[in-house]
Short mmCIF file of C-alpha atoms in Angstrom, two decimals:
data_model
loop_
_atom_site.label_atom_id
_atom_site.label_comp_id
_atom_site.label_asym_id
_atom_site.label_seq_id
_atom_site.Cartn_x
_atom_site.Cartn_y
_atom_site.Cartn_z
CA UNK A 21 1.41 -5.58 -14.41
CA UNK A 22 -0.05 -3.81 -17.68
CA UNK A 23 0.99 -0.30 -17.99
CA UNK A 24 -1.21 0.85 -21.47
CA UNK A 25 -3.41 3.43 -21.01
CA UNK A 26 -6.52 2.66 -19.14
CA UNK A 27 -9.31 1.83 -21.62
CA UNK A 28 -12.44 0.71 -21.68
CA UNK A 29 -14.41 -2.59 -23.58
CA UNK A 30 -18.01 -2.12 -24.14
CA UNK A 31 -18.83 -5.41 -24.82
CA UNK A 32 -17.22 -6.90 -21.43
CA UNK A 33 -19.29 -3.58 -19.99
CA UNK A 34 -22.79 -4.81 -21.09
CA UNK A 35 -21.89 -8.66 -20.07
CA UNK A 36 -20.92 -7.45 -16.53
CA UNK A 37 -24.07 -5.37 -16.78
CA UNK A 38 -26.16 -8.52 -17.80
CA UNK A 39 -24.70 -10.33 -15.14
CA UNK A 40 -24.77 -8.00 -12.05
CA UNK A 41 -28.41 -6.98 -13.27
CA UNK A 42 -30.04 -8.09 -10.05
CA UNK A 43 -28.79 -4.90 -8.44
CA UNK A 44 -31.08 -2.82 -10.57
CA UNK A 45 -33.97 -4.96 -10.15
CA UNK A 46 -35.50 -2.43 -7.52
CA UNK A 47 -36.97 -3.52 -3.79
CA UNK A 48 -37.88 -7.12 -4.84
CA UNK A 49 -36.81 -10.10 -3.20
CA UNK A 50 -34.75 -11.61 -5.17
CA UNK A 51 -31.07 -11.61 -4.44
CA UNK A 52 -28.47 -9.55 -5.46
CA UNK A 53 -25.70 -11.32 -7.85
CA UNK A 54 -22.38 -9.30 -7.94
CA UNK A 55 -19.57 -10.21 -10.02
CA UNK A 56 -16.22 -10.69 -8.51
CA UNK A 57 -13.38 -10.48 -10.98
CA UNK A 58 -9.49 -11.33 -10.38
CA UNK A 59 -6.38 -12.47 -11.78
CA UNK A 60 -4.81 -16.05 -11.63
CA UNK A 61 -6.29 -19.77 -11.71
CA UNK A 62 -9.24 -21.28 -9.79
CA UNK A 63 -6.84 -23.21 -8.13
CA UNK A 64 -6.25 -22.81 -3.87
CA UNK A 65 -2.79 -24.62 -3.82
CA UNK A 66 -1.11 -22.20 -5.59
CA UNK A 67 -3.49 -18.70 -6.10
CA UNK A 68 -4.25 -17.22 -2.39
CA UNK A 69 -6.54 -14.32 -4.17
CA UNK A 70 -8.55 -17.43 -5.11
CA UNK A 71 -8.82 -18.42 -1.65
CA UNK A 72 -10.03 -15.34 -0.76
CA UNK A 73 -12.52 -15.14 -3.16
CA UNK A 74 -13.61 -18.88 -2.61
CA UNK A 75 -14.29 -18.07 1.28
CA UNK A 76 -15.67 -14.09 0.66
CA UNK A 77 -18.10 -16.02 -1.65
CA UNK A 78 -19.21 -18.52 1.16
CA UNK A 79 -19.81 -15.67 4.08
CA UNK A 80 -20.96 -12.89 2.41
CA UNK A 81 -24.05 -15.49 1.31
CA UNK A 82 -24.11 -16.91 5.29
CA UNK A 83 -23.95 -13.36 6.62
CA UNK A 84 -26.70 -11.54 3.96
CA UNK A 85 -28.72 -14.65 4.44
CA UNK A 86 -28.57 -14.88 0.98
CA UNK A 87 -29.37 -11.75 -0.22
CA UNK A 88 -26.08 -10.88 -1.57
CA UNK A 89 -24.10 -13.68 -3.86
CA UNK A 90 -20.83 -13.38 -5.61
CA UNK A 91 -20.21 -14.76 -8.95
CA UNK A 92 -16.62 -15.40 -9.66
CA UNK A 93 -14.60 -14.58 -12.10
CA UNK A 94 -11.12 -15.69 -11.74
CA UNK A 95 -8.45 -15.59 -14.94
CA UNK A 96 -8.71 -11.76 -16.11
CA UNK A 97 -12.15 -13.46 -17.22
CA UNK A 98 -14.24 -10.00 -17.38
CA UNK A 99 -10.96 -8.04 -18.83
CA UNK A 100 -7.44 -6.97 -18.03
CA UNK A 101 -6.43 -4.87 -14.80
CA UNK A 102 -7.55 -1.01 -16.18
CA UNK A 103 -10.68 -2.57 -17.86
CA UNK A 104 -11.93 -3.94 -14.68
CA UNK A 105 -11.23 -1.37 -12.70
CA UNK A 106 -13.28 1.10 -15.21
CA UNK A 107 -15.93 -1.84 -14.64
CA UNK A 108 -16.07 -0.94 -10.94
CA UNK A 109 -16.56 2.89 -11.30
CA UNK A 110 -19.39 2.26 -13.80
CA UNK A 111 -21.49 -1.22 -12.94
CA UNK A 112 -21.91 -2.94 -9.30
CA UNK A 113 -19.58 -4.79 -8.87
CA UNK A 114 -16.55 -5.84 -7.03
CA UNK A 115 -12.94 -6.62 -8.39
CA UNK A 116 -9.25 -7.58 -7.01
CA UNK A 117 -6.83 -5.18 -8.44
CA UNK A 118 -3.07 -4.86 -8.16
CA UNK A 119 -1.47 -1.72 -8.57
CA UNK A 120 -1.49 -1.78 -12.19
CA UNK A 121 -5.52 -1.33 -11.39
CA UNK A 122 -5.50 0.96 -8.67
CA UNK A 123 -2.40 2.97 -9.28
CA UNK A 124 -3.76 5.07 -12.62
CA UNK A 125 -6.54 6.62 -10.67
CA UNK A 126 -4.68 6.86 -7.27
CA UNK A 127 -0.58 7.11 -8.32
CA UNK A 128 0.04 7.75 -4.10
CA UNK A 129 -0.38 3.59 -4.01
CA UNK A 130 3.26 2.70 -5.09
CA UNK A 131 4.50 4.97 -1.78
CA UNK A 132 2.83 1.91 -0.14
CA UNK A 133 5.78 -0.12 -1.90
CA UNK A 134 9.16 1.38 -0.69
CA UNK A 135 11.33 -1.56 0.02
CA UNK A 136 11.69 -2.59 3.41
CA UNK A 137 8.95 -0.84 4.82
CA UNK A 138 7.97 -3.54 6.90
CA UNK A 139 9.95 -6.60 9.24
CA UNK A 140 6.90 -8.98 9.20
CA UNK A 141 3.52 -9.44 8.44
CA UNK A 142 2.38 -8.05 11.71
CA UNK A 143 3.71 -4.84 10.83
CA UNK A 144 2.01 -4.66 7.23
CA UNK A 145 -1.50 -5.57 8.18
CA UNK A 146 -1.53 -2.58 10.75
CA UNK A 147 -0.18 -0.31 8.31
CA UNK A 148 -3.12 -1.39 5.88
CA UNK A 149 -5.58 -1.69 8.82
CA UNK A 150 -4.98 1.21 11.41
CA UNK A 151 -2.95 4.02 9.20
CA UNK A 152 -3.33 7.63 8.02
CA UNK A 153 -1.89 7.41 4.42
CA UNK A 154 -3.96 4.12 3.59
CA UNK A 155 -6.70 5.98 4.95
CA UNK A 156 -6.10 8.48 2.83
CA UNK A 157 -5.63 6.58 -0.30
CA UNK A 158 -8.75 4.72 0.06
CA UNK A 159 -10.52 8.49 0.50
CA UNK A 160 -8.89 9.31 -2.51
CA UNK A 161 -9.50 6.55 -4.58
CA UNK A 162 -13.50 6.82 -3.54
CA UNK A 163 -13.57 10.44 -4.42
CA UNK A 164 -11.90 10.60 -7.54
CA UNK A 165 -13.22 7.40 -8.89
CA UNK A 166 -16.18 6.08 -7.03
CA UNK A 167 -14.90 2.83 -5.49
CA UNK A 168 -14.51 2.32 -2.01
CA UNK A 169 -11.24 0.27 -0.98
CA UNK A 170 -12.98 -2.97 1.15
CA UNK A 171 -9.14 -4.92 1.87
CA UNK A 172 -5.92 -5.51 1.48
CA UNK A 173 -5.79 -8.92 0.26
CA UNK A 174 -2.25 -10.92 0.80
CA UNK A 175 -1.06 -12.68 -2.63
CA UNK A 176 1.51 -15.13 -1.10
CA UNK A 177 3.99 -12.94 1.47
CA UNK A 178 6.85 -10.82 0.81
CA UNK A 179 8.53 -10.47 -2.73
CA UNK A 180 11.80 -12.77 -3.66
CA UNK A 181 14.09 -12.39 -6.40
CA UNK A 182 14.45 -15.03 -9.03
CA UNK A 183 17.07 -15.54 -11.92
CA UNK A 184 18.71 -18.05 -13.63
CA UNK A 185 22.12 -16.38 -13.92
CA UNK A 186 23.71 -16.93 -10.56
CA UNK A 187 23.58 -16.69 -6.69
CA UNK A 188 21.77 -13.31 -5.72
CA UNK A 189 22.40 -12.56 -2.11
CA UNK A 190 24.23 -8.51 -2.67
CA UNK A 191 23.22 -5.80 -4.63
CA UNK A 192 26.28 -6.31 -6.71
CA UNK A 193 25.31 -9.17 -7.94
CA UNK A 194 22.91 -7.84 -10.10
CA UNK A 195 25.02 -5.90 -12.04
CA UNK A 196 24.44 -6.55 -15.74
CA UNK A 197 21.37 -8.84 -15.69
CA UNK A 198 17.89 -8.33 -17.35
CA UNK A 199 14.79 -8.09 -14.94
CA UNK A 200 11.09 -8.39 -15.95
CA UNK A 201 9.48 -5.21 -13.95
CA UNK A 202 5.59 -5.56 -12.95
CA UNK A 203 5.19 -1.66 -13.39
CA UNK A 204 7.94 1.82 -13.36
CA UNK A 205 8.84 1.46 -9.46
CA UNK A 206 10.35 -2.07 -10.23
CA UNK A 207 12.35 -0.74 -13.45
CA UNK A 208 13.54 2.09 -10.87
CA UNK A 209 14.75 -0.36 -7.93
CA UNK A 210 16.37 -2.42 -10.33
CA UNK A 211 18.03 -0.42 -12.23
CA UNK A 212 19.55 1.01 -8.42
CA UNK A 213 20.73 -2.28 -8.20
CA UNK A 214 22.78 -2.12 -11.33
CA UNK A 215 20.82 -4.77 -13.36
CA UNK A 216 17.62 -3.15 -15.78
CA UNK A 217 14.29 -3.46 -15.96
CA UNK A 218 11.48 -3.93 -18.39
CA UNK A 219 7.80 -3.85 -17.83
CA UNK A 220 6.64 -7.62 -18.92
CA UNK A 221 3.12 -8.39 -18.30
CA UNK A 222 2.17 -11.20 -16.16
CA UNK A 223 1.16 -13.56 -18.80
CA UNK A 224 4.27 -13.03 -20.92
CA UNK A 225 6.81 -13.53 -17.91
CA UNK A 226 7.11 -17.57 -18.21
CA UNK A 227 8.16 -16.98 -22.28
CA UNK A 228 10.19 -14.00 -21.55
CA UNK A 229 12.40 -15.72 -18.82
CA UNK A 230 12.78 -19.00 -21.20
CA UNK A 231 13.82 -17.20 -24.23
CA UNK A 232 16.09 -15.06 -22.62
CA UNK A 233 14.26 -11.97 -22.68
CA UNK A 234 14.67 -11.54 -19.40
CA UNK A 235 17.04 -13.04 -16.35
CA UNK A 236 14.82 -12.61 -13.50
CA UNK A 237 12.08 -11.57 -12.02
CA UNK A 238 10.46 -10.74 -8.28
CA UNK A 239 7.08 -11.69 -6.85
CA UNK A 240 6.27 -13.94 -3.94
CA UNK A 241 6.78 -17.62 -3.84
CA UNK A 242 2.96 -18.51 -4.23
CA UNK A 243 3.29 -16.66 -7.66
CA UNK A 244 6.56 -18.27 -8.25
CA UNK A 245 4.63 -21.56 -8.35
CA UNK A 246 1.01 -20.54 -9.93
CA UNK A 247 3.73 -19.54 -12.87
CA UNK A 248 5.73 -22.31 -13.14
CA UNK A 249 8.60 -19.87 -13.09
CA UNK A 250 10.81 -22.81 -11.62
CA UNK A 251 11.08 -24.61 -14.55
CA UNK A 252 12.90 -21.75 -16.17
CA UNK A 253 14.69 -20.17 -12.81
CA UNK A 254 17.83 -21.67 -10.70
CA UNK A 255 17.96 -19.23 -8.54
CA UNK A 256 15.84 -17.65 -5.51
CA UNK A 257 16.44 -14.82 -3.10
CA UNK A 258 14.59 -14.38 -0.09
CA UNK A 259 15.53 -10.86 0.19
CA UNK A 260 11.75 -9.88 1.50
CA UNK A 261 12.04 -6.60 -0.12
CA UNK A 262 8.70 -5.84 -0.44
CA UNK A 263 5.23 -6.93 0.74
CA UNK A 264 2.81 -8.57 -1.56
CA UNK A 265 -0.67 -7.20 -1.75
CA UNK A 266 -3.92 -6.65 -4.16
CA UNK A 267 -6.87 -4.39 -3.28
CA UNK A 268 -10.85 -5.71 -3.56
CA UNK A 269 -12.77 -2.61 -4.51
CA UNK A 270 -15.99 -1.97 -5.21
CA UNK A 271 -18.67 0.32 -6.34
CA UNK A 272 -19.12 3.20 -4.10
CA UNK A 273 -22.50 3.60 -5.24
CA UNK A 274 -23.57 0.18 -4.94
CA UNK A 275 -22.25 0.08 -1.50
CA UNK A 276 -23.85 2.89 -0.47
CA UNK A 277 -26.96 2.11 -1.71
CA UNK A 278 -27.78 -0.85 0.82
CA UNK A 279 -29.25 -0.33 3.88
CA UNK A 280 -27.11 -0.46 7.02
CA UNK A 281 -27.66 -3.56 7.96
CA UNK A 282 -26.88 -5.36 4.64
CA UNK A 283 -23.86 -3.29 4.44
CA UNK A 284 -22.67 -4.58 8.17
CA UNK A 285 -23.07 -7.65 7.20
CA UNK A 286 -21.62 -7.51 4.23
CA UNK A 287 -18.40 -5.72 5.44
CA UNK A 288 -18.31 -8.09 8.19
CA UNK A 289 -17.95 -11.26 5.37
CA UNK A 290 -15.16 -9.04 3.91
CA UNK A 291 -13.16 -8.97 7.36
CA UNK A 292 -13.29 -12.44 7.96
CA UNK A 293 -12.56 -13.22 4.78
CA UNK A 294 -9.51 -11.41 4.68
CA UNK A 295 -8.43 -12.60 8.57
CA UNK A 296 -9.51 -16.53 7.30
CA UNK A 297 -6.97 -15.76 4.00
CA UNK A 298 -3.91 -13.84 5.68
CA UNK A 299 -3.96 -17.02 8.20
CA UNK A 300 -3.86 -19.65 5.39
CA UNK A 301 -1.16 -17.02 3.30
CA UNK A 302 1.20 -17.30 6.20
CA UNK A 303 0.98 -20.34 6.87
CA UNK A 304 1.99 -21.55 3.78
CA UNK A 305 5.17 -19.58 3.34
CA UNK A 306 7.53 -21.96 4.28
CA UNK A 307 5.84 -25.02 2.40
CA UNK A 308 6.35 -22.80 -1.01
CA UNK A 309 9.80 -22.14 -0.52
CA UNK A 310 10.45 -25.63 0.85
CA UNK A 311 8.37 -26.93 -2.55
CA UNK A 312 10.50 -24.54 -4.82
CA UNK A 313 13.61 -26.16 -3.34
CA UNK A 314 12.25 -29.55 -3.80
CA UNK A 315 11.71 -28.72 -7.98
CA UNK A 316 15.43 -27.91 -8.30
CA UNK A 317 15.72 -24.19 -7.21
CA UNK A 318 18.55 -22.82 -4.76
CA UNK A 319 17.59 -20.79 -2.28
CA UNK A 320 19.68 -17.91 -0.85
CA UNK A 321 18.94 -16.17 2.12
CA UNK A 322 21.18 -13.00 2.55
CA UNK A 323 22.52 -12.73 6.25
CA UNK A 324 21.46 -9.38 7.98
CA UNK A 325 24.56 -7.41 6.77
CA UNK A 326 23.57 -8.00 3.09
CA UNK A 327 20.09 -7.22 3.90
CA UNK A 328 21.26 -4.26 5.17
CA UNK A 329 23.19 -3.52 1.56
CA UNK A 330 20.01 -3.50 -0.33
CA UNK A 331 17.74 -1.59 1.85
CA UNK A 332 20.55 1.09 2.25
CA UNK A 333 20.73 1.22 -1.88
CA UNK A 334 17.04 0.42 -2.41
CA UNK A 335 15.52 3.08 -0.42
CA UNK A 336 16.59 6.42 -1.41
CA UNK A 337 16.34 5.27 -4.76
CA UNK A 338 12.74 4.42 -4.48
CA UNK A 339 12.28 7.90 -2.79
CA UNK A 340 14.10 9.59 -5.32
CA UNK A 341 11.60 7.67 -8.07
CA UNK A 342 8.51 8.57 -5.83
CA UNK A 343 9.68 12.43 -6.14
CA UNK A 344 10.59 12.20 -9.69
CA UNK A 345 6.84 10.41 -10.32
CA UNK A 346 5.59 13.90 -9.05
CA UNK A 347 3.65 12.33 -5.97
CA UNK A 348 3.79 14.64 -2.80
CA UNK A 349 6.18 14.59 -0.08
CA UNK A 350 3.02 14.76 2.68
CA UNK A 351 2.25 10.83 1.23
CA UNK A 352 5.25 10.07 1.66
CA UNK A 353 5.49 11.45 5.22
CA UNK A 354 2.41 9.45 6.31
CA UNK A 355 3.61 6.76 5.19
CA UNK A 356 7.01 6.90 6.99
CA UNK A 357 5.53 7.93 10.30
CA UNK A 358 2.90 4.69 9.97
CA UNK A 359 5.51 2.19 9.61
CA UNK A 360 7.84 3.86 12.41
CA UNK A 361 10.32 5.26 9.56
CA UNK A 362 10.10 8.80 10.81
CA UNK A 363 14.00 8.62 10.05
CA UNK A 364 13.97 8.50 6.71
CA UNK A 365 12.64 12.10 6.51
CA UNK A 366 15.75 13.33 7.94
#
């Protein structure tokens, strides 16, 4: 995850412009061609987003009858997470982000992440699907920003740990060891853990963990794979700590401007879409891991006890971080109360 300062490119501006130009063509019948931008490889064995995108493309066409087509843009092709996101708010079109995209216009997004939150996928998708604080971010992030939050989009399961150190199944065994950090919450939960954290971007973690810049790392196995982090990690723990999501977005404007009918349709494509993906995602859990074993990595799963370690160190930590970031405690609360955590507000 990038943390600069969001900026803006002009030149990848005008291209998307170019590109998406069909939108402003007025009432003719030509149809619509709206970029879709996202991060990782072409590649459906190893980059689920990609998946997503691949099948989105497919019904979106079958369910406009052609009167809405996505052109893709896998590979960071139209610009890094902040520069696509100020793509959305000012062109039509529609992007993946991770919180590194979402999280400068709406901060609330990383209460979302508090370790633990959820047992299983089941509970996740109705968090996403049927509760008050994403409800709330997603009004947020339209209003202050003009995109309109279309899905939560699975990237490969829950996050694991990964080092090439030793054995990680307790928090203690992360005492003194070096931890690439996607964004601040990671540096926070690490550094609870006794180890520290640095913010790495994505493209820099594979050098970083060769040359010893780092130890470890966390993300889900599917990313574990797409970066070939096995060649330079021995070690994986399926800790499950948190779940692992990016958000498609798009113009509010653009959305809004189509007429009810395209706009069922089109947020029907989205919905299947994102059923068809979290179907193939979970599915393929197991095969990852069992793949990541079979390229030389050990796998630890911590028994219920040590689970039990890290979530007790893990979460008021994160809370603590969340309160320090300035972000309300009513977020927080709704939050809770979605996932059945009311206790943690005692």
């Amino acid at each position: 995850m990038l943390t600069q300062p969001m900026h803006f490119s002009l030149q990848r501006l005008i291209s998307a412009c170019l590109i998406g130009s069909a939108f402003m063509a007025g009432n003719t019948f030509a149809a619509t061609t709206i970029n879709l931008s996202y991060n990782g490889a072409p590649d459906p064995e190893k980059n689920a987003v990609h998946v997503f995108a691949e099948n989105l493309k497919t019904l979106v066409d079958e369910k406009t009858d052609g009167e809405i087509q996505l052109q893709l843009y896998p590979n960071s092709m139209l610009g890094e997470e902040q520069e696509r996101m100020e793509q959305t708010m000012n062109t039509p079109m529609l992007n993946v982000a991770s919180f590194a995209g979402v999280s400068p216009l709406v901060d609330e997004i990383f209460v979302s992440a508090i370790p633990f939150l959820f047992d299983d996928f089941a509970a996740a998708r109705s968090f996403f699907d049927e509760g008050e604080y994403w409800q709330a971010v997603s009004n947020a992030l339209q209003e202050r920003a003009g995109i309109d939050m279309l899905a939560v989009v699975e990237e490969g399961g829950f996050l694991a740990f990964t080092n090439n150190e030793r054995p990680i199944s307790h928090p203690d065994d992360f005492e003194g060891l070096r931890f690439r950090a996607m964004d601040p919450s990671q540096v926070a939960l690490y550094e609870s853990f006794g180890a520290s954290g640095t913010p790495i971007p994505w493209t820099e973690t594979y050098m970083a963990l060769r040359t010893g810049v780092a130890d470890g790392q966390m993300n889900p196995p599917m990313y574990i794979i797409l970066g070939s982090l096995y060649e330079v990690q021995d070690y994986l723990t399926l800790a499950n700590i948190q779940y692992s999501d990016q958000f498609l977005v798009g113009n509010s404007d653009m959305i809004a401007g189509w007429d009810d009918e395209l706009r069922s349709a089109f947020m029907e494509a989205v919905a299947e879409a994102n059923h068809n993906a979290r179907e193939h995602n979970e599915d393929q859990v197991e095969a990852r891991i069992s793949y990541l074993e079979e390229q030389g990595m050990e796998v630890i799963r911590p028994s219920e006890e040590e689970l039990s370690a890290f979530r007790e160190i893990g979460q008021p930590a994160y809370l603590d971080w969340l309160g320090e970031r300035g972000i309300e405690q009513r977020w927080i609360d709704m939050a809770l109360e979605d996932a059945g955590m009311s206790e943690l507000l005692d």
